[in-house]
Amino acid sequence: MRILNAIHSQSIGGVEQVFRDYTQALTMRGHEVALLISKNGNENYSATKIFKLKNFAQIFDFLKLLLIVISYRPKVIICHSRRLMKWMRLLKFFLPQKIFNYHTIAVNHGITFDTSLHCDFIISINRQIKDLVDKHFDQKKSFVVNNAIDISQKYQQKKFNNICPTIGIYGRIEPRKGFDVMLLAGKILQEKNQDFRFKIGGFEVSENYNLTTLKNLALQQQIIDKCNFVGVVKDKLDFFLDVDILCVPSREEPFGLVIIEGFLYSTLVIASDTDGAKLLINDQQNGLLFKNESSQDLVDKILSIINNPQNYNQICQQAYKVLQDRYSLESLSQNLQNILAKINND
């Protein structure tokens, strides 16, 4: 099947990684997958065909989209960004589906789903989002497909440093990711005379909340000497080499791709009890959950594993098994194939 996998204004992050994973998962099934991306500097992709929008003026980008669909004639257009989902309504007007014979699929990466209703089918990354969508959309055309990851690493037992653990965090530098929750936890750990190191990675999306903001917060908590700010994490394997605990203190997280990356690199994950984290982590079994926004509860969970180091590798091993069983690219590929079969028969 000829598929146009589309994203707009792509950047480093979870949505962009899922976009890449869909490309790989669909290609695994023998589909011809072309990419539609923005010409914005983040263009390191591999595909037989790559179409680029200039990301300058919406009207010109939309006109180019029309030309791409006319020339490439995809059977399915998969939209990973809200702007593209909105354009699908106009696309159907200018290029009637009965003539051009295509279907549109929206991938909901978060709880804001209104623009996805412009597409013919909707994929949500968890059950909670699907339940919200189904109140406004045909349930037979609404699906749940969990995110996945390429299992490129074998499980490798780590030697847990419970004397001075390195606690890692990375992601979009913004308030909802909870960097401040972790930094306050660092202050509490220091007051309890527990030694530790923070390894902090991330990429900036705002001038008002950035790496400098995090450094100032670390100064305020008087733990700047315990923080290693590593910037954008491009090499995940290198990042995880000396990380004992991955902290995911997000205030909201519909899935939490970073959590299964922790599973992949045999690292214990402690996450706030968001919908995404509760989907992935069975508390005390394959990771630890703490009360959302509670730095004190985060500290309690960190100390619980420090004081019981014998549980560390057992939890990490179980997390890796969960990853293999539920969140592999093969699983994603099969789920997408099942949906395409239903669409083809629609």
Short mmCIF file of C-alpha atoms in Angstrom, two decimals:
data_model
loop_
_atom_site.label_atom_id
_atom_site.label_comp_id
_atom_site.label_asym_id
_atom_site.label_seq_id
_atom_site.Cartn_x
_atom_site.Cartn_y
_atom_site.Cartn_z
CA MET A 1 0.00 0.00 0.00
CA ARG A 2 1.23 3.50 -0.81
CA ILE A 3 1.29 5.56 2.39
CA LEU A 4 2.15 9.20 3.08
CA ASN A 5 3.42 9.50 6.66
CA ALA A 6 3.16 13.19 7.53
CA ILE A 7 4.41 15.52 10.25
CA HIS A 8 4.64 19.32 10.38
CA SER A 9 7.29 21.44 12.13
CA GLN A 10 9.01 18.31 13.40
CA SER A 11 11.46 18.63 16.29
CA ILE A 12 13.38 16.32 18.59
CA GLY A 13 10.93 14.62 20.92
CA GLY A 14 8.34 11.92 21.47
CA VAL A 15 6.00 12.78 18.57
CA GLU A 16 8.87 12.91 16.12
CA GLN A 17 10.18 9.56 17.38
CA VAL A 18 6.75 7.97 16.93
CA PHE A 19 6.67 9.38 13.39
CA ARG A 20 9.97 7.60 12.72
CA ASP A 21 8.72 4.39 14.34
CA TYR A 22 5.58 4.36 12.17
CA THR A 23 7.77 4.69 9.08
CA GLN A 24 9.87 1.71 10.12
CA ALA A 25 6.91 -0.39 11.29
CA LEU A 26 4.99 0.14 8.04
CA THR A 27 8.04 -0.50 5.88
CA MET A 28 8.54 -3.80 7.74
CA ARG A 29 5.17 -4.91 6.30
CA GLY A 30 6.21 -4.14 2.74
CA HIS A 31 4.30 -0.87 2.36
CA GLU A 32 5.67 1.94 0.22
CA VAL A 33 6.08 4.79 2.71
CA ALA A 34 6.81 8.37 1.66
CA LEU A 35 7.44 11.11 4.21
CA LEU A 36 5.99 14.59 4.38
CA ILE A 37 8.05 16.85 6.66
CA SER A 38 8.86 20.53 7.15
CA LYS A 39 12.04 22.09 5.83
CA ASN A 40 13.24 23.36 9.21
CA GLY A 41 16.68 21.86 9.82
CA ASN A 42 15.42 18.69 11.54
CA GLU A 43 15.38 16.65 8.36
CA ASN A 44 17.57 13.62 9.03
CA TYR A 45 15.28 10.91 7.65
CA SER A 46 15.64 7.91 5.39
CA ALA A 47 12.88 6.96 2.95
CA THR A 48 12.40 6.25 -0.75
CA LYS A 49 10.51 9.54 -1.13
CA ILE A 50 10.64 12.61 1.09
CA PHE A 51 8.46 15.64 0.42
CA LYS A 52 9.25 18.89 2.22
CA LEU A 53 7.03 21.83 3.08
CA LYS A 54 8.78 25.18 3.47
CA ASN A 55 6.96 25.95 6.74
CA PHE A 56 6.78 29.61 5.75
CA ALA A 57 3.18 30.38 4.82
CA GLN A 58 0.32 27.95 5.47
CA ILE A 59 -1.46 28.65 2.19
CA PHE A 60 1.63 27.78 0.13
CA ASP A 61 2.31 24.67 2.20
CA PHE A 62 -1.28 23.53 1.72
CA LEU A 63 -1.09 24.11 -2.04
CA LYS A 64 2.07 22.02 -2.14
CA LEU A 65 0.28 19.30 -0.17
CA LEU A 66 -2.43 19.26 -2.85
CA LEU A 67 0.20 18.79 -5.56
CA ILE A 68 1.92 16.02 -3.58
CA VAL A 69 -1.32 14.06 -3.17
CA ILE A 70 -2.19 14.52 -6.86
CA SER A 71 1.23 13.33 -8.02
CA TYR A 72 2.01 10.63 -5.43
CA ARG A 73 -1.54 9.27 -5.07
CA PRO A 74 -1.25 7.75 -1.58
CA LYS A 75 -3.92 5.31 -0.43
CA VAL A 76 -3.49 6.47 3.17
CA ILE A 77 -2.30 9.75 4.71
CA ILE A 78 -1.20 9.47 8.34
CA CYS A 79 -1.12 12.79 10.21
CA HIS A 80 1.03 13.28 13.31
CA SER A 81 0.45 17.00 13.85
CA ARG A 82 -2.60 19.14 14.48
CA ARG A 83 -2.09 21.48 11.54
CA LEU A 84 -2.07 18.60 9.07
CA MET A 85 -5.19 17.12 10.65
CA LYS A 86 -6.93 20.47 10.18
CA TRP A 87 -5.84 20.56 6.54
CA MET A 88 -7.43 17.16 5.88
CA ARG A 89 -10.87 18.78 5.91
CA LEU A 90 -9.81 21.16 3.15
CA LEU A 91 -8.00 18.41 1.29
CA LYS A 92 -11.21 16.40 1.02
CA PHE A 93 -12.97 19.45 -0.42
CA PHE A 94 -10.37 20.15 -3.12
CA LEU A 95 -9.52 16.49 -3.82
CA PRO A 96 -12.70 14.41 -3.42
CA GLN A 97 -11.95 11.00 -1.96
CA LYS A 98 -14.25 9.21 -4.41
CA ILE A 99 -12.05 10.44 -7.23
CA PHE A 100 -8.60 10.32 -5.65
CA ASN A 101 -9.28 7.21 -3.54
CA TYR A 102 -7.47 7.88 -0.26
CA HIS A 103 -8.15 7.72 3.48
CA THR A 104 -6.83 9.95 6.25
CA ILE A 105 -5.67 8.83 9.70
CA ALA A 106 -4.97 11.09 12.67
CA VAL A 107 -2.57 9.97 15.40
CA ASN A 108 -3.53 11.53 18.72
CA HIS A 109 -0.38 11.96 20.81
CA GLY A 110 -2.19 13.83 23.60
CA ILE A 111 -5.59 14.60 25.07
CA THR A 112 -6.23 17.57 22.75
CA PHE A 113 -8.00 15.70 19.98
CA ASP A 114 -10.38 18.20 18.33
CA THR A 115 -8.47 18.52 15.04
CA SER A 116 -8.21 14.74 14.69
CA LEU A 117 -11.98 14.66 14.10
CA HIS A 118 -11.31 16.01 10.57
CA CYS A 119 -9.76 12.67 9.58
CA ASP A 120 -11.51 9.46 8.51
CA PHE A 121 -9.89 7.30 11.19
CA ILE A 122 -8.24 8.09 14.51
CA ILE A 123 -5.44 6.30 16.36
CA SER A 124 -5.01 7.21 20.04
CA ILE A 125 -1.91 6.24 21.99
CA ASN A 126 -3.85 5.13 25.07
CA ARG A 127 -7.34 4.03 26.12
CA GLN A 128 -8.12 7.24 28.02
CA ILE A 129 -7.66 9.37 24.89
CA LYS A 130 -9.74 6.94 22.82
CA ASP A 131 -12.58 7.14 25.35
CA LEU A 132 -12.60 10.93 24.98
CA VAL A 133 -12.52 10.69 21.18
CA ASP A 134 -15.33 8.13 21.05
CA LYS A 135 -17.78 10.61 22.57
CA HIS A 136 -17.51 12.62 19.34
CA PHE A 137 -16.49 10.04 16.73
CA ASP A 138 -17.51 6.70 15.23
CA GLN A 139 -16.09 4.07 17.60
CA LYS A 140 -15.63 1.62 14.72
CA LYS A 141 -13.14 4.04 13.17
CA SER A 142 -11.27 4.77 16.39
CA PHE A 143 -8.34 2.62 17.54
CA VAL A 144 -5.75 2.36 20.31
CA VAL A 145 -2.15 1.74 19.28
CA ASN A 146 0.49 2.02 21.98
CA ASN A 147 3.81 3.59 21.08
CA ALA A 148 6.74 1.25 20.61
CA ILE A 149 10.50 1.17 20.34
CA ASP A 150 13.14 -0.64 18.34
CA ILE A 151 14.58 -3.19 20.79
CA SER A 152 18.17 -2.67 19.71
CA GLN A 153 19.77 -3.61 23.05
CA LYS A 154 19.86 -6.87 24.95
CA TYR A 155 19.15 -6.76 28.66
CA GLN A 156 22.36 -6.01 30.54
CA GLN A 157 22.41 -6.22 34.30
CA LYS A 158 23.72 -3.02 35.86
CA LYS A 159 25.83 -2.61 38.95
CA PHE A 160 23.60 -0.29 40.96
CA ASN A 161 25.50 2.41 42.84
CA ASN A 162 23.32 2.81 45.92
CA ILE A 163 25.94 4.89 47.74
CA CYS A 164 25.88 7.79 45.28
CA PRO A 165 23.37 6.97 42.51
CA THR A 166 23.25 8.92 39.28
CA ILE A 167 19.67 9.96 38.60
CA GLY A 168 18.92 10.91 35.01
CA ILE A 169 16.20 12.94 33.32
CA TYR A 170 15.73 14.16 29.75
CA GLY A 171 12.98 15.52 27.54
CA ARG A 172 11.41 18.77 26.41
CA ILE A 173 12.42 21.54 28.80
CA GLU A 174 9.01 22.84 29.82
CA PRO A 175 7.07 23.09 33.11
CA ARG A 176 4.82 20.08 32.49
CA LYS A 177 7.85 17.76 32.34
CA GLY A 178 8.48 18.35 36.04
CA PHE A 179 12.20 19.16 36.07
CA ASP A 180 11.50 21.42 39.06
CA VAL A 181 9.92 18.51 40.96
CA MET A 182 13.12 16.51 40.59
CA LEU A 183 15.37 19.44 41.53
CA LEU A 184 13.39 20.03 44.73
CA ALA A 185 13.72 16.30 45.46
CA GLY A 186 17.47 16.82 45.15
CA LYS A 187 17.37 19.45 47.88
CA ILE A 188 15.46 17.08 50.16
CA LEU A 189 17.93 14.25 49.49
CA GLN A 190 20.79 16.58 50.36
CA GLU A 191 19.10 17.60 53.61
CA LYS A 192 18.83 13.89 54.45
CA ASN A 193 22.60 13.53 53.81
CA GLN A 194 21.99 11.16 50.91
CA ASP A 195 24.67 11.56 48.26
CA PHE A 196 23.58 11.58 44.59
CA ARG A 197 24.27 13.05 41.17
CA PHE A 198 21.76 14.43 38.66
CA LYS A 199 22.34 13.98 34.93
CA ILE A 200 20.02 16.42 33.17
CA GLY A 201 19.41 16.36 29.43
CA GLY A 202 16.81 18.07 27.31
CA PHE A 203 16.01 20.36 24.44
CA GLU A 204 14.62 23.87 24.64
CA VAL A 205 11.22 24.79 23.18
CA SER A 206 10.76 28.21 24.79
CA GLU A 207 12.87 31.25 25.60
CA ASN A 208 10.95 31.68 28.85
CA TYR A 209 11.66 28.21 30.26
CA ASN A 210 14.97 26.76 29.19
CA LEU A 211 18.28 25.30 30.33
CA THR A 212 19.17 28.54 32.10
CA THR A 213 15.89 28.27 34.03
CA LEU A 214 16.85 24.80 35.24
CA LYS A 215 20.32 25.94 36.27
CA ASN A 216 18.80 28.82 38.24
CA LEU A 217 16.42 26.38 39.96
CA ALA A 218 19.38 24.15 40.86
CA LEU A 219 21.16 27.19 42.31
CA GLN A 220 18.07 28.08 44.36
CA GLN A 221 17.93 24.54 45.75
CA GLN A 222 21.69 24.72 46.44
CA ILE A 223 22.42 21.53 44.49
CA ILE A 224 24.10 22.99 41.38
CA ASP A 225 27.34 21.15 42.24
CA LYS A 226 25.49 17.84 41.99
CA CYS A 227 24.03 18.56 38.54
CA ASN A 228 25.54 17.65 35.18
CA PHE A 229 23.66 19.46 32.39
CA VAL A 230 24.33 17.50 29.19
CA GLY A 231 22.02 19.32 26.75
CA VAL A 232 20.26 17.52 23.90
CA VAL A 233 20.47 13.74 24.27
CA LYS A 234 21.24 12.36 20.81
CA ASP A 235 23.02 9.18 21.90
CA LYS A 236 20.68 7.40 24.32
CA LEU A 237 23.08 4.51 24.92
CA ASP A 238 25.80 6.92 26.01
CA PHE A 239 23.37 8.81 28.25
CA PHE A 240 22.27 5.67 30.09
CA LEU A 241 25.75 4.18 30.60
CA ASP A 242 26.23 5.79 34.02
CA VAL A 243 22.58 6.40 34.95
CA ASP A 244 21.30 4.25 37.83
CA ILE A 245 17.76 5.64 37.99
CA LEU A 246 15.71 7.35 35.28
CA CYS A 247 13.32 9.90 36.74
CA VAL A 248 10.17 10.84 34.79
CA PRO A 249 8.41 13.47 36.95
CA SER A 250 5.97 14.74 34.30
CA ARG A 251 2.84 16.55 35.42
CA GLU A 252 1.01 15.00 32.45
CA GLU A 253 2.12 12.19 30.17
CA PRO A 254 -0.30 10.38 27.83
CA PHE A 255 2.20 7.61 27.13
CA GLY A 256 5.79 8.28 28.13
CA LEU A 257 8.13 7.05 25.41
CA VAL A 258 11.08 7.93 27.64
CA ILE A 259 9.87 5.31 30.13
CA ILE A 260 10.20 2.43 27.68
CA GLU A 261 13.58 3.84 26.66
CA GLY A 262 14.57 3.38 30.30
CA PHE A 263 13.31 -0.21 30.08
CA LEU A 264 15.40 -0.74 26.95
CA TYR A 265 18.62 0.43 28.59
CA SER A 266 18.15 -1.78 31.68
CA THR A 267 17.65 1.20 33.98
CA LEU A 268 15.19 1.44 36.85
CA VAL A 269 12.44 4.00 36.17
CA ILE A 270 10.73 6.11 38.82
CA ALA A 271 7.82 8.06 37.32
CA SER A 272 4.95 10.25 38.49
CA ASP A 273 1.59 8.50 38.43
CA THR A 274 0.31 10.02 35.17
CA ASP A 275 -1.99 8.07 32.85
CA GLY A 276 0.94 7.16 30.62
CA ALA A 277 3.15 5.98 33.46
CA LYS A 278 0.38 3.89 35.01
CA LEU A 279 -0.15 2.24 31.62
CA LEU A 280 3.51 1.23 31.45
CA ILE A 281 4.50 0.65 35.08
CA ASN A 282 3.07 -1.80 37.57
CA ASP A 283 4.33 -0.18 40.78
CA GLN A 284 7.10 -2.13 42.52
CA GLN A 285 7.06 -4.74 39.73
CA ASN A 286 8.70 -3.16 36.68
CA GLY A 287 9.30 0.34 38.04
CA LEU A 288 8.24 2.72 40.79
CA LEU A 289 5.45 5.30 40.79
CA PHE A 290 5.27 8.41 42.96
CA LYS A 291 2.48 10.89 43.61
CA ASN A 292 2.32 13.51 40.85
CA GLU A 293 4.11 16.77 41.79
CA SER A 294 5.21 15.40 45.17
CA SER A 295 8.97 15.82 45.51
CA GLN A 296 8.77 14.23 48.96
CA ASP A 297 7.15 11.07 47.60
CA LEU A 298 9.76 10.98 44.83
CA VAL A 299 12.47 11.12 47.51
CA ASP A 300 10.77 8.29 49.42
CA LYS A 301 10.79 6.11 46.29
CA ILE A 302 14.44 6.91 45.54
CA LEU A 303 15.41 6.02 49.11
CA SER A 304 13.34 2.83 48.99
CA ILE A 305 15.46 1.44 46.16
CA ILE A 306 18.70 2.77 47.67
CA ASN A 307 17.87 0.95 50.92
CA ASN A 308 16.83 -2.23 49.09
CA PRO A 309 19.40 -2.58 46.30
CA GLN A 310 18.67 -6.30 45.99
CA ASN A 311 15.40 -5.37 44.23
CA TYR A 312 17.06 -3.21 41.59
CA ASN A 313 17.93 -5.74 38.88
CA GLN A 314 14.79 -7.79 39.44
CA ILE A 315 12.66 -4.72 38.67
CA CYS A 316 14.81 -3.79 35.66
CA GLN A 317 14.62 -7.32 34.27
CA GLN A 318 10.84 -7.37 34.58
CA ALA A 319 10.66 -3.98 32.84
CA TYR A 320 12.67 -5.32 29.91
CA LYS A 321 10.31 -8.30 29.63
CA VAL A 322 7.29 -5.96 29.53
CA LEU A 323 9.04 -4.02 26.77
CA GLN A 324 9.61 -7.17 24.73
CA ASP A 325 6.07 -8.46 25.19
CA ARG A 326 4.09 -5.26 24.55
CA TYR A 327 6.08 -2.39 23.08
CA SER A 328 8.31 -3.77 20.34
CA LEU A 329 8.33 -2.43 16.78
CA GLU A 330 7.04 -5.83 15.66
CA SER A 331 3.99 -5.34 17.88
CA LEU A 332 3.45 -1.83 16.49
CA SER A 333 3.84 -3.12 12.94
CA GLN A 334 1.20 -5.82 13.48
CA ASN A 335 -1.25 -3.38 15.09
CA LEU A 336 -0.91 -0.92 12.21
CA GLN A 337 -1.29 -3.73 9.69
CA ASN A 338 -4.55 -4.81 11.34
CA ILE A 339 -5.90 -1.26 11.15
CA LEU A 340 -4.93 -0.86 7.49
CA ALA A 341 -6.72 -4.13 6.71
CA LYS A 342 -9.90 -2.77 8.33
CA ILE A 343 -9.56 0.51 6.42
CA ASN A 344 -9.06 -1.37 3.16
CA ASN A 345 -12.30 -3.24 3.76
CA ASP A 346 -14.22 -0.13 4.83
#
